[in-house]
mmCIF file of C-alpha atoms and ligand atoms in Angstrom:
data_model
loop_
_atom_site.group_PDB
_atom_site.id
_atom_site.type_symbol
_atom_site.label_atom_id
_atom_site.label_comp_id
_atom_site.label_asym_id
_atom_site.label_seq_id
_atom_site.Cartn_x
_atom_site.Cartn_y
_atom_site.Cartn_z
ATOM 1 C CA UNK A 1 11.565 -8.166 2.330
ATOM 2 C CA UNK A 2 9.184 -5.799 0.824
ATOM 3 C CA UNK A 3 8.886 -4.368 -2.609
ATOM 4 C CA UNK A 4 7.432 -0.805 -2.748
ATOM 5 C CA UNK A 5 6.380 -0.153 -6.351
ATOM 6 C CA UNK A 6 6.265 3.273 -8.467
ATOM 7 C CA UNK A 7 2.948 4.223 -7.681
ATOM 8 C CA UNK A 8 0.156 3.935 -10.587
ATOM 9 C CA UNK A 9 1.901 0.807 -11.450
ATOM 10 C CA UNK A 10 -0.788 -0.905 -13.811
ATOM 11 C CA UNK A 11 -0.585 -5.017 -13.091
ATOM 12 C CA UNK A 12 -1.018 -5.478 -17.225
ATOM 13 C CA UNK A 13 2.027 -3.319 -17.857
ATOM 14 C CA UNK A 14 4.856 -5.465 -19.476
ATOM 15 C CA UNK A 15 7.224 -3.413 -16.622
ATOM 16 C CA UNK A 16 5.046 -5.449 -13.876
ATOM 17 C CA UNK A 17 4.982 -8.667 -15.473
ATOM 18 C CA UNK A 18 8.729 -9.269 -16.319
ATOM 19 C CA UNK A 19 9.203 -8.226 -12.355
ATOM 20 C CA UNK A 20 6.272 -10.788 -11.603
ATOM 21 C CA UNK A 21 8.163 -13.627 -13.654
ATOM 22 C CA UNK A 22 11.435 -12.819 -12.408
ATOM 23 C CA UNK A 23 10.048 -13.299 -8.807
ATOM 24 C CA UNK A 24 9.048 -16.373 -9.906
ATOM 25 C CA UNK A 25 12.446 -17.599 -10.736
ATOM 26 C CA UNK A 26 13.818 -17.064 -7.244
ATOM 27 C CA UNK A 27 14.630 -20.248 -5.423
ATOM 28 C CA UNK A 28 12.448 -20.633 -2.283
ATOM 29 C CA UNK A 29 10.843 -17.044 -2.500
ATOM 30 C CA UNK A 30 6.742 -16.682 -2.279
ATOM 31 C CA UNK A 31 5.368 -13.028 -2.997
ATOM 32 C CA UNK A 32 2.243 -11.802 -1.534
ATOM 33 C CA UNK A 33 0.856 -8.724 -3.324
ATOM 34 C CA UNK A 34 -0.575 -5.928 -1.325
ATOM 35 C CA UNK A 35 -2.751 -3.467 -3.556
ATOM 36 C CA UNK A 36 -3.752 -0.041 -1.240
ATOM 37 C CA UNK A 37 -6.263 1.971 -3.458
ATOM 38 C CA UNK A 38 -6.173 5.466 -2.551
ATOM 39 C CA UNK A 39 -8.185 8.620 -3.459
ATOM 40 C CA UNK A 40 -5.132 10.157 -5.887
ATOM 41 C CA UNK A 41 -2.891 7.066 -5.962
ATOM 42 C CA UNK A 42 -2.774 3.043 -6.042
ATOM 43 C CA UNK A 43 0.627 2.208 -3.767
ATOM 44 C CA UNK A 44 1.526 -1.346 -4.907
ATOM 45 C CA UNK A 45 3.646 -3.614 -2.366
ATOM 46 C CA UNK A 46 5.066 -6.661 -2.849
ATOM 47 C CA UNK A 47 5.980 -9.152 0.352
ATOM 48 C CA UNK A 48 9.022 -11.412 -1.032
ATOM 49 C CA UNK A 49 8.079 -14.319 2.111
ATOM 50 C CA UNK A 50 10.713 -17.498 2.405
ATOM 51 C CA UNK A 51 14.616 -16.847 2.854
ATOM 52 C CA UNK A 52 15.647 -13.619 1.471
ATOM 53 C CA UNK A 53 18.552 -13.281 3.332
ATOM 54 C CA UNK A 54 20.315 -13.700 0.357
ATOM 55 C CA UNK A 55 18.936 -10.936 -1.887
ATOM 56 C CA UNK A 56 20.646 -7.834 -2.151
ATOM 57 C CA UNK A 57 18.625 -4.579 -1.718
ATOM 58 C CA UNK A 58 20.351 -2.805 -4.391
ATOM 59 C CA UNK A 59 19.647 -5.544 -6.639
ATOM 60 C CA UNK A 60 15.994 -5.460 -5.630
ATOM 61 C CA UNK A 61 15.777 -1.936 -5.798
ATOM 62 C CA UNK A 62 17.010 -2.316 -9.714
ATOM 63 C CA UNK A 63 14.078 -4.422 -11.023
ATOM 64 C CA UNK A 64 11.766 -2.589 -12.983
ATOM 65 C CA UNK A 65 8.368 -0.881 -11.310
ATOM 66 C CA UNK A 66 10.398 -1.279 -8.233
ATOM 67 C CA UNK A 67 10.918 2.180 -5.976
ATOM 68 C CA UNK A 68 12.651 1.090 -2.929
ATOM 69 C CA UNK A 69 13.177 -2.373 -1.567
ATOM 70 C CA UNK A 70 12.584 -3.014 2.598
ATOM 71 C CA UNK A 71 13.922 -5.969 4.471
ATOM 72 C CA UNK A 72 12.028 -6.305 7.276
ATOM 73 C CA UNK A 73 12.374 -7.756 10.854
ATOM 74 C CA UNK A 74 10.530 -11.398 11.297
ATOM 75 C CA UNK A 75 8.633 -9.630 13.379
ATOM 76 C CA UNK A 76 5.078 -7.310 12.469
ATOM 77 C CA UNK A 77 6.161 -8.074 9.053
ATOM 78 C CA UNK A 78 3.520 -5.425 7.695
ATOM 79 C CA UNK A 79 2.103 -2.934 10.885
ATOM 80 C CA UNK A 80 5.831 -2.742 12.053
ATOM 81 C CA UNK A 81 8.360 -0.395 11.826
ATOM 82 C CA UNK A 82 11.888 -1.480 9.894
ATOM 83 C CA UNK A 83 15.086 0.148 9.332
ATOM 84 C CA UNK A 84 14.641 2.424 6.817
ATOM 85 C CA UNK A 85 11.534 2.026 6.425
ATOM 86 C CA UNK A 86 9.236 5.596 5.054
ATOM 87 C CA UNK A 87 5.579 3.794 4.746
ATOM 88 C CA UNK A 88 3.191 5.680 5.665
ATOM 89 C CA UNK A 89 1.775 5.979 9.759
ATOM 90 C CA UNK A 90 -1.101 6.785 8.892
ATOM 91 C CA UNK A 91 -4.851 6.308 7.126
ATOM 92 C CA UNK A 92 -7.850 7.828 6.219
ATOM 93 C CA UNK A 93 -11.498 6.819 7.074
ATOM 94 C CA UNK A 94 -14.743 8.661 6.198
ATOM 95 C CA UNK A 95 -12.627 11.952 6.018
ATOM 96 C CA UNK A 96 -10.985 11.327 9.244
ATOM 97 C CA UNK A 97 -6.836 11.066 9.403
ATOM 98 C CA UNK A 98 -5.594 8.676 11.963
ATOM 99 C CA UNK A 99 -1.985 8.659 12.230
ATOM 100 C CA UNK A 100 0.742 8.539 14.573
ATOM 101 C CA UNK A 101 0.960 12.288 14.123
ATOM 102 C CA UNK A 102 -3.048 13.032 14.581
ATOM 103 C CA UNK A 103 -5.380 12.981 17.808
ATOM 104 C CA UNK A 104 -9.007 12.024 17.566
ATOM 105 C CA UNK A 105 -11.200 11.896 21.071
ATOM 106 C CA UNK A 106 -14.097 9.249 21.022
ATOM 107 C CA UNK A 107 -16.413 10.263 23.811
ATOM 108 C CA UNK A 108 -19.841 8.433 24.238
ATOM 109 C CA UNK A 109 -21.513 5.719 25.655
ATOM 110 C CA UNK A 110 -19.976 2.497 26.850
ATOM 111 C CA UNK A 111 -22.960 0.641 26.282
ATOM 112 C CA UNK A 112 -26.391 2.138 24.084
ATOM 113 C CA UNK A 113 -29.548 1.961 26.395
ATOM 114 C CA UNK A 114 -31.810 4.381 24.725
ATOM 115 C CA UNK A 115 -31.882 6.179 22.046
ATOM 116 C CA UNK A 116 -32.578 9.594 23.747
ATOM 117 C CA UNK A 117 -28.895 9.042 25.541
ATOM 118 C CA UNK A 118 -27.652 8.332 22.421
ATOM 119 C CA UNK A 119 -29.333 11.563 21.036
ATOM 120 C CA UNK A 120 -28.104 13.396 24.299
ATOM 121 C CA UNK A 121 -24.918 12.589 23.856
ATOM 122 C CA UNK A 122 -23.697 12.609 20.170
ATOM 123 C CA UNK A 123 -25.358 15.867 20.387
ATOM 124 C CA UNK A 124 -22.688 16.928 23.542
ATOM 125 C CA UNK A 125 -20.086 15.108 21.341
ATOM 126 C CA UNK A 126 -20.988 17.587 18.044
ATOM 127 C CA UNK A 127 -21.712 20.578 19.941
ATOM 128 C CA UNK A 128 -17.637 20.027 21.028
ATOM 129 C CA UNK A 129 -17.052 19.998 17.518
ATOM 130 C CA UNK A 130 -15.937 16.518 17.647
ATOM 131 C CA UNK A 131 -16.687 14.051 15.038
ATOM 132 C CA UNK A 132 -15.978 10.532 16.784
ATOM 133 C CA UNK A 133 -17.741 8.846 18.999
ATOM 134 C CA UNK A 134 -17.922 5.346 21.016
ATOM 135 C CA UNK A 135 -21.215 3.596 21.078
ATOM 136 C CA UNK A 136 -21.466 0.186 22.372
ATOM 137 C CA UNK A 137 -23.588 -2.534 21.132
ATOM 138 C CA UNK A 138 -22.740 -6.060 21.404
ATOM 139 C CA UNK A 139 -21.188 -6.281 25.266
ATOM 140 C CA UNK A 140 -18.960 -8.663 26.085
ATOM 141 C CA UNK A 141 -20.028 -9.311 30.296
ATOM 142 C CA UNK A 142 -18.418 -11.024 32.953
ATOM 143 C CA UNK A 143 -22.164 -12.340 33.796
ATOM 144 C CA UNK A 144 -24.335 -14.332 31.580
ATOM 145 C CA UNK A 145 -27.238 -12.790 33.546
ATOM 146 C CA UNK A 146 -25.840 -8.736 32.615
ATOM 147 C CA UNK A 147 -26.884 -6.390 29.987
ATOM 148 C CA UNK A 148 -25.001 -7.720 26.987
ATOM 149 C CA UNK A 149 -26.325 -4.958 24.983
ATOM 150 C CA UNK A 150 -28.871 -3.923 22.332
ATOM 151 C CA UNK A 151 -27.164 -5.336 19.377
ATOM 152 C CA UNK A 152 -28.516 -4.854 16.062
ATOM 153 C CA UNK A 153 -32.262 -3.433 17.099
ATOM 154 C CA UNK A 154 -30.313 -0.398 18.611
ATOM 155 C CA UNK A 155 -27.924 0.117 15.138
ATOM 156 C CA UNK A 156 -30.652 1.953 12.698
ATOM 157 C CA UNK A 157 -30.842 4.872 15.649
ATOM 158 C CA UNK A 158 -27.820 4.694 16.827
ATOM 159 C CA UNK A 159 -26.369 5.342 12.680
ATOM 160 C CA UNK A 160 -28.768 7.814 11.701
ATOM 161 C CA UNK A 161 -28.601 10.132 14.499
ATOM 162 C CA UNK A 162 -25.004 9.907 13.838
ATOM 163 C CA UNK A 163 -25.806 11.246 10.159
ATOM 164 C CA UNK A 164 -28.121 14.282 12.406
ATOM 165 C CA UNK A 165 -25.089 15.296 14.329
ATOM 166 C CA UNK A 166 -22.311 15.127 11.809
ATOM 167 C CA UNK A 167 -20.685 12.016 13.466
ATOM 168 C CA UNK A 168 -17.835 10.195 11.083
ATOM 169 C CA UNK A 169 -16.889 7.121 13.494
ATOM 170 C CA UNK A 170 -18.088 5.762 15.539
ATOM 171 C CA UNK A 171 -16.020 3.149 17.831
ATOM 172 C CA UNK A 172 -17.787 0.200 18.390
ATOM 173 C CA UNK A 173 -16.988 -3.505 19.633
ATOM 174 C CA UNK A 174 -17.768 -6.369 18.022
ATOM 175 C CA UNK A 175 -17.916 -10.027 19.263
ATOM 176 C CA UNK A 176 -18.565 -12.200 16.802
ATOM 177 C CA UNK A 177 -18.048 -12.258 12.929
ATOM 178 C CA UNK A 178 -22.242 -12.132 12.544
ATOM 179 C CA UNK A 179 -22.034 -8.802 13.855
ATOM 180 C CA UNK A 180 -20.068 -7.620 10.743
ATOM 181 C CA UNK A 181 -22.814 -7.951 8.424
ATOM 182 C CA UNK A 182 -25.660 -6.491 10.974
ATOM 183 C CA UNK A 183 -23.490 -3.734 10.637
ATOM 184 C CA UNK A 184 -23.236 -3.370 7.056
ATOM 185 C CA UNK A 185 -27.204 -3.731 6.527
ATOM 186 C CA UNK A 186 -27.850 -1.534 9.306
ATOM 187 C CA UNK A 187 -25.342 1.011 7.860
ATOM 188 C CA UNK A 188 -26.921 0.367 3.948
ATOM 189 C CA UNK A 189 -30.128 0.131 5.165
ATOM 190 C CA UNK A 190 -29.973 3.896 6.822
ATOM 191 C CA UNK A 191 -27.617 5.348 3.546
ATOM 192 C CA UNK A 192 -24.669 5.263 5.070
ATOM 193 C CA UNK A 193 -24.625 8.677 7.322
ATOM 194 C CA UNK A 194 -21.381 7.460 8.910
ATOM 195 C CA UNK A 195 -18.407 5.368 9.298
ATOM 196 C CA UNK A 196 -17.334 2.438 12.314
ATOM 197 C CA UNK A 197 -14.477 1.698 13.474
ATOM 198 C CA UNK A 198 -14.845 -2.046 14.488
ATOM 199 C CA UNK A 199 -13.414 -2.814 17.887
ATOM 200 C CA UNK A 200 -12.070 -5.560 19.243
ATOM 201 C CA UNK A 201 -12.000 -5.688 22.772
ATOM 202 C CA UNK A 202 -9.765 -7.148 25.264
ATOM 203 C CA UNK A 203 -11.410 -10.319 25.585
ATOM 204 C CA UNK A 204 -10.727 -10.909 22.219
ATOM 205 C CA UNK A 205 -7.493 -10.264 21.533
ATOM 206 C CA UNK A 206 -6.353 -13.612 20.371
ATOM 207 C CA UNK A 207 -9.889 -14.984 19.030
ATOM 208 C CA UNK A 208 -7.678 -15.868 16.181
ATOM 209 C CA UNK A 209 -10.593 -16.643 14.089
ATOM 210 C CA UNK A 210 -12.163 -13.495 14.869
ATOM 211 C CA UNK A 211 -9.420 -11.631 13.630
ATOM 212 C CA UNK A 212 -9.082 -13.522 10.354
ATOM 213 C CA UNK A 213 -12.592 -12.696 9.433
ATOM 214 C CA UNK A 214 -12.033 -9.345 10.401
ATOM 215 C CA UNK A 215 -8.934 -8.803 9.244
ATOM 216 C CA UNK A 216 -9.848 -9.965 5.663
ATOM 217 C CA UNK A 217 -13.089 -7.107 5.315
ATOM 218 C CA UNK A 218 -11.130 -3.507 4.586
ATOM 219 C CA UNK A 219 -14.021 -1.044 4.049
ATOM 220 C CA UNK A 220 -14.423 -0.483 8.365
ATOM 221 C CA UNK A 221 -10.766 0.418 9.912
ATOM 222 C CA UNK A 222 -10.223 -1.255 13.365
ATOM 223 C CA UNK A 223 -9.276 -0.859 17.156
ATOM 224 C CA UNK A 224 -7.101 -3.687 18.686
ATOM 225 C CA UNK A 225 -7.490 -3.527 22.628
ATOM 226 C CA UNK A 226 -4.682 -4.802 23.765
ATOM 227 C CA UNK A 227 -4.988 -8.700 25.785
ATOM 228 C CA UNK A 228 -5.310 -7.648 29.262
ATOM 229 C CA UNK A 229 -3.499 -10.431 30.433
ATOM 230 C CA UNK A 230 -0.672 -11.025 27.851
ATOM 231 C CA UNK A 231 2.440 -9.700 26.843
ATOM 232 C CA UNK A 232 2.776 -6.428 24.547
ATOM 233 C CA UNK A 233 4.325 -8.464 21.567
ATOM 234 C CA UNK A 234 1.002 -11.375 21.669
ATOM 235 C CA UNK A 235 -0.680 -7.944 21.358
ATOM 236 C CA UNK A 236 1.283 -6.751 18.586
ATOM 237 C CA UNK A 237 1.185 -10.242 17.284
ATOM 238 C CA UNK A 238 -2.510 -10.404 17.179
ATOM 239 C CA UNK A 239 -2.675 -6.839 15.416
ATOM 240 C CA UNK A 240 -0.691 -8.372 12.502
ATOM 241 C CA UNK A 241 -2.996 -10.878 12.757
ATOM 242 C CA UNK A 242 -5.414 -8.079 10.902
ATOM 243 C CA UNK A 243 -2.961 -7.079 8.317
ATOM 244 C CA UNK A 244 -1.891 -10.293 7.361
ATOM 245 C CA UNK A 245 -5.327 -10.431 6.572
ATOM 246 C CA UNK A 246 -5.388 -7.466 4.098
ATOM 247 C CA UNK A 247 -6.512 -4.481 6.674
ATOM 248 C CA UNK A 248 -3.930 -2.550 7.352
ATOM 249 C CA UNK A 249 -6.178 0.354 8.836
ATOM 250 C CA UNK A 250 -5.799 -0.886 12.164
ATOM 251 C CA UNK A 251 -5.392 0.578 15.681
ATOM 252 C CA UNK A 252 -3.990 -0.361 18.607
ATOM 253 C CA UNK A 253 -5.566 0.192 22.069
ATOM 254 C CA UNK A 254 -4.057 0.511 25.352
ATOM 255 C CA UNK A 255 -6.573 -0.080 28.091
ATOM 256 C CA UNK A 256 -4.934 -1.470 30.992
ATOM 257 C CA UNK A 257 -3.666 -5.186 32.556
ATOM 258 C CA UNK A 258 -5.336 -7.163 34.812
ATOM 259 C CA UNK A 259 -3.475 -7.305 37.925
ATOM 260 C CA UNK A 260 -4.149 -6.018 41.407
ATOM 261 C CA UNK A 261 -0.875 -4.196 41.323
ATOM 262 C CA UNK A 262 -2.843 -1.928 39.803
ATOM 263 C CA UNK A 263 -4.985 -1.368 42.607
ATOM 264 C CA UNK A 264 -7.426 0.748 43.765
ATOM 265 C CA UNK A 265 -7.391 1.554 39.551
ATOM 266 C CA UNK A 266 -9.693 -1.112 37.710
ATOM 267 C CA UNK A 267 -6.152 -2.391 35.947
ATOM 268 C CA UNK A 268 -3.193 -1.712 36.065
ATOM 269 C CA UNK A 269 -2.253 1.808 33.710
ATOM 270 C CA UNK A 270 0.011 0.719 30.716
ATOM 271 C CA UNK A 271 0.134 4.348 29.026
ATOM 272 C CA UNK A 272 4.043 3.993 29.488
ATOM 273 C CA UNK A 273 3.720 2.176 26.033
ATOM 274 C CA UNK A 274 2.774 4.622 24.016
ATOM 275 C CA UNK A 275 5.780 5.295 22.562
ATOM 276 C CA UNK A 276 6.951 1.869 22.692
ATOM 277 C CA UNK A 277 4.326 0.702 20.386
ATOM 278 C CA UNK A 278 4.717 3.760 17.915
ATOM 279 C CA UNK A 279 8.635 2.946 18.174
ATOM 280 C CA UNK A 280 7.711 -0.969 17.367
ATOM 281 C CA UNK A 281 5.091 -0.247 15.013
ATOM 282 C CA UNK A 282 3.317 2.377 12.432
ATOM 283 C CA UNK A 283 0.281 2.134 14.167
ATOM 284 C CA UNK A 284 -1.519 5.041 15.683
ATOM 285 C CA UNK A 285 -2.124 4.281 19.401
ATOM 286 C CA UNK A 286 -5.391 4.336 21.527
ATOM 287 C CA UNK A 287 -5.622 4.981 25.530
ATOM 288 C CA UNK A 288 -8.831 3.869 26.783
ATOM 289 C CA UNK A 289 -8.558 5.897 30.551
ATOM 290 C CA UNK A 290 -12.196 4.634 31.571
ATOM 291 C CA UNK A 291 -11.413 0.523 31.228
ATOM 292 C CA UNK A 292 -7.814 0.903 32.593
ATOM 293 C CA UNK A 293 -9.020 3.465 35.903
ATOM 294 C CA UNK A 294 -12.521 2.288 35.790
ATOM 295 C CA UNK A 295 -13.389 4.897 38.490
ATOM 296 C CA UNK A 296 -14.519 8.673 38.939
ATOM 297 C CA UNK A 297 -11.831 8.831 42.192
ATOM 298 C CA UNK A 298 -9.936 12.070 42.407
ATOM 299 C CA UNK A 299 -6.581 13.252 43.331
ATOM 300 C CA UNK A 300 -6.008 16.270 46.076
ATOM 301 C CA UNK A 301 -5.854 18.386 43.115
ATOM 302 C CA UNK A 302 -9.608 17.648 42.229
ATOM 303 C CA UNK A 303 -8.498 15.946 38.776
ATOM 304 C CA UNK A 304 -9.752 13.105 38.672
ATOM 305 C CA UNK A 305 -7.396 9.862 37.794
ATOM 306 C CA UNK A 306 -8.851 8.923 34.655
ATOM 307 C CA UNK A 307 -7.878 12.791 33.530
ATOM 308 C CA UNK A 308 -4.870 12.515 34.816
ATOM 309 C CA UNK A 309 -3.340 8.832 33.022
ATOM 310 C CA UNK A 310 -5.342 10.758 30.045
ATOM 311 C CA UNK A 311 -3.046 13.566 30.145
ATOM 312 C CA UNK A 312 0.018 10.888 30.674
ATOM 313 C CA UNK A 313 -0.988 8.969 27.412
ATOM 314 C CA UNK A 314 -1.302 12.106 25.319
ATOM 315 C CA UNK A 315 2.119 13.882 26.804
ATOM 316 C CA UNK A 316 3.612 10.378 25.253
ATOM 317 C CA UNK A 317 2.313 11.105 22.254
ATOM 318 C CA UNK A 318 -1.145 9.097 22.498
ATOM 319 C CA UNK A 319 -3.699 9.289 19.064
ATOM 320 C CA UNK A 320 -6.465 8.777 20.428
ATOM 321 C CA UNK A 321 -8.757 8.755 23.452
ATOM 322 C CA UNK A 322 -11.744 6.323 23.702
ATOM 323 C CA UNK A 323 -13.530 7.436 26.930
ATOM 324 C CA UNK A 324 -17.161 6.601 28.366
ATOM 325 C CA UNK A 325 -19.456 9.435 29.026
ATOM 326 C CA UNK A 326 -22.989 9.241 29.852
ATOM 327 C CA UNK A 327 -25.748 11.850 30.801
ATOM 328 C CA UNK A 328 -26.931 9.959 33.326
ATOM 329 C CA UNK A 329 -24.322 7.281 34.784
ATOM 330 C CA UNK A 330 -26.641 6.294 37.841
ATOM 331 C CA UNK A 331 -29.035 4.687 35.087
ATOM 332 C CA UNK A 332 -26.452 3.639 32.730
ATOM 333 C CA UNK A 333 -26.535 -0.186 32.154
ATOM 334 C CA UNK A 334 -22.812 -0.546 32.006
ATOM 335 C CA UNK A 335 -19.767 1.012 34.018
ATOM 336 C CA UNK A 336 -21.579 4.014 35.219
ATOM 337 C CA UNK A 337 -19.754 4.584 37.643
ATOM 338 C CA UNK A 338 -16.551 5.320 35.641
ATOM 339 C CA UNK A 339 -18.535 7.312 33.183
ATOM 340 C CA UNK A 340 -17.748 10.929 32.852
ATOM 341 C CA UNK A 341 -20.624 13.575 33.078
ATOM 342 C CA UNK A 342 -21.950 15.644 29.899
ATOM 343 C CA UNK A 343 -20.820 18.673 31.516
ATOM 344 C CA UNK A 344 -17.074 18.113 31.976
ATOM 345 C CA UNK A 345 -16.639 16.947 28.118
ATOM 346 C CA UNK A 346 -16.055 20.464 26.823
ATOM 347 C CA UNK A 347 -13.493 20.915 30.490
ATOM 348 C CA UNK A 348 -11.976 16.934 29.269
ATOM 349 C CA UNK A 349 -11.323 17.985 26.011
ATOM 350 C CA UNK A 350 -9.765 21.386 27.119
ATOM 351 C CA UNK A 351 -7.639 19.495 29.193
ATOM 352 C CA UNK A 352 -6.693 16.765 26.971
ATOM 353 C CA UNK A 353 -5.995 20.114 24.281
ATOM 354 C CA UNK A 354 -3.290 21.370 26.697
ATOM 355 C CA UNK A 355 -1.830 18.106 27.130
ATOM 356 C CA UNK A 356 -1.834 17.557 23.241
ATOM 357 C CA UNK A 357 0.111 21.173 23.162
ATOM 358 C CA UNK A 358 2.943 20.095 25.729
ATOM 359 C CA UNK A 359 3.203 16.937 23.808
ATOM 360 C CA UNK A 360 3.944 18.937 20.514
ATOM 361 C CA UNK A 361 6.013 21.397 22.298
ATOM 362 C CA UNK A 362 8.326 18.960 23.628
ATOM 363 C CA UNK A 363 8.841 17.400 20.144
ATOM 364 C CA UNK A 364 9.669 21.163 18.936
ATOM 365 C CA UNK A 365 12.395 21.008 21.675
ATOM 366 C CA UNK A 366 13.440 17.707 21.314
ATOM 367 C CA UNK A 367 14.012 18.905 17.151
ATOM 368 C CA UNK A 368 16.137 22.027 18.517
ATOM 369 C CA UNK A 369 18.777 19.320 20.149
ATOM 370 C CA UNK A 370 19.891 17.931 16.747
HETATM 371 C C1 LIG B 1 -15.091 -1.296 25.891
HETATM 372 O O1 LIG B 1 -14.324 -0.449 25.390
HETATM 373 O O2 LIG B 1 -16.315 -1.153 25.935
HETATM 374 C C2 LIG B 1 -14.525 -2.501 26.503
HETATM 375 C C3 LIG B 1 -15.285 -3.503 26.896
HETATM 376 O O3 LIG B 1 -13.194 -2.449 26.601
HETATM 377 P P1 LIG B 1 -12.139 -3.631 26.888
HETATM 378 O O4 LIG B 1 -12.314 -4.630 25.791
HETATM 379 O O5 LIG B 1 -10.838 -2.917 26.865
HETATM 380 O O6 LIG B 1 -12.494 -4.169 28.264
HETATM 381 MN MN1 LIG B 2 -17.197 -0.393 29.447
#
């Protein structure tokens, strides 16, 4: 069960601490508080853990500092959605909303090579007026003897150019808890021109451990990619995983399963779940079209595929779009050849515009039914 406190609650009030102590008194009940400190309010929530089956709501909702009491599934005990539940779907990072209600497009580079394609392209990106973008550092490769990326020498560019073109996040994987801090410095060290959005990629999924470590930092939100090879709920599983942690700013990424029923795409499209995991959870939810087609094939209609399950995700109601684009993908030292060109990102983002608008249009009709 959760306890959603009157916001402002102050922990020294005498309200809060005869709540606190009556907590206390309940027979095989831990709490666990959750403070969120927000720009015009604190939102104070309290996770009653053990056997509450036996509380009533309406008594919980009586105690003093107490708003509205939730009982909650077993399941996603925080990211989830419960019956009657009215948290919010949504966050805010470095002046950027992402909600289940908001769509944010992260075009750019897979993997950094140089800083002049960095330069190329977060230019592209801001002359779109866009203010996202991916940027890859630390790669995880299937071959010991690949690129694994530039890792922290590449950071001080890759961050201040961001500050040059007006870039607030910037999507970017990392592998192994060292990375967080190379991050951090690199960020300080260049006063702090913009935000990332810490990714953890498919590989990583269940790196437990990982998770923790990230989970437990809160300043940088993050993207969960989805296991490729395990079930939905292990996904959803390992996104609590973050929470439980104390970051709650978390996305989750779609990107594909590894199975050659998926062929001729890279994996197998999973875009279906969209609304399954906004239905399951309050998460906003990422399609990554590039990992999950992995190609620049076409369909008779001269769209190519990756536009196309683009165009599915967002009609579902997709929140974001993490897509590689590179100015030059025959030199690119990852996945070039699923990398869209420079030229068709202001043509992709029209398109993924009128797929945003039939999206909202069929909620508008779905509201006229009721
Ligand atoms: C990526 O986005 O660069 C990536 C490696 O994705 P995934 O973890 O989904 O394979
Ligand atoms: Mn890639």
């Amino acid at each position: 069960m959760i306890l959603i406190l009157n916001s402002n609650v102050s922990e020294q009030s005498p309200e809060y601490r005869q709540l606190m102590s009556h907590l206390a008194t309940l027979p095989g009940i831990q709490t666990r508080v959750h403070v969120e400190r927000g720009i015009e309010k604190t939102l104070t929530e309290i996770y009653l853990i053990g056997n509450t089956q036996s509380l009533e709501i309406e008594d919980m909702q009586s105690l003093p500092c107490v708003e509205r009491a939730v009982r909650v599934s077993e399941e996603y005990r925080i990211l989830g959605r419960h019956k009657d539940d009215q948290r919010p779907t949504h966050f805010e990072y470095n002046g950027v909303r992402f909600g289940q209600d908001t769509l944010n497009v992260f075009a750019g580079l897979c993997a950094v090579d140089n800083r002049e394609h960095v330069e190329i392209m977060m230019k592209a990106v801001h002359d779109c007026g866009q203010v996202c973008t991916r940027m890859g550092a630390y790669k995880p490769r299937t071959s010991p003897y690949a690129f694994q990326g530039h890792g922290k020498y590449c950071l001080p560019y890759v961050f201040e150019l961001a500050g040059k073109y007006g870039i607030k996040v910037i999507a970017m994987e990392i592998t192994h808890e060292s990375h967080l801090n190379e991050i951090r410095e690199a960020l300080h060290a260049t006063g702090n021109p913009t935000g990332v959005m810490l990714q953890i990629g498919t590989r990583n999924t269940q790196n437990f451990e990982l998770l923790k470590i990230v989970g437990r930092q809160t300043e940088m939100p993050i993207l969960l990619k989805r296991g490729f090879g395990i079930t939905l709920d292990e996904s959803l599983n390992a996104a609590e995983y973050l929470a439980s942690e104390g970051n709650r700013n978390v996305v989750f990424g779609l990107r594909g399963m590894k199975t050659n029923m998926g062929d001729p795409h890279r994996n197998f499209v999973d875009f279906s779940h969209v609304p399954v995991v906004k239905r399951l959870t309050r998460m906003p939810v990422c399609i990554d079209p590039s990992h999950s087609v992995g190609s620049r094939q076409a369909a008779p209609d001269g769209i190519l595929d990756m536009m196309h399950v683009t165009a599915q995700g967002i009609v579902a109601g997709a929140n974001m779009v993490l897509v590689d684009f590179h100015p030059a993908p025959p030199k690119a030292l990852v996945d070039g050849p699923q990398a869209m060109l420079l030229k068709e990102l202001p043509y992709f983002l029209e398109d993924v515009q009128i797929a945003r608008d039939a999206y909202l249009k069929r909620v508008e009709l779905r509201k006229q039914q009721v």
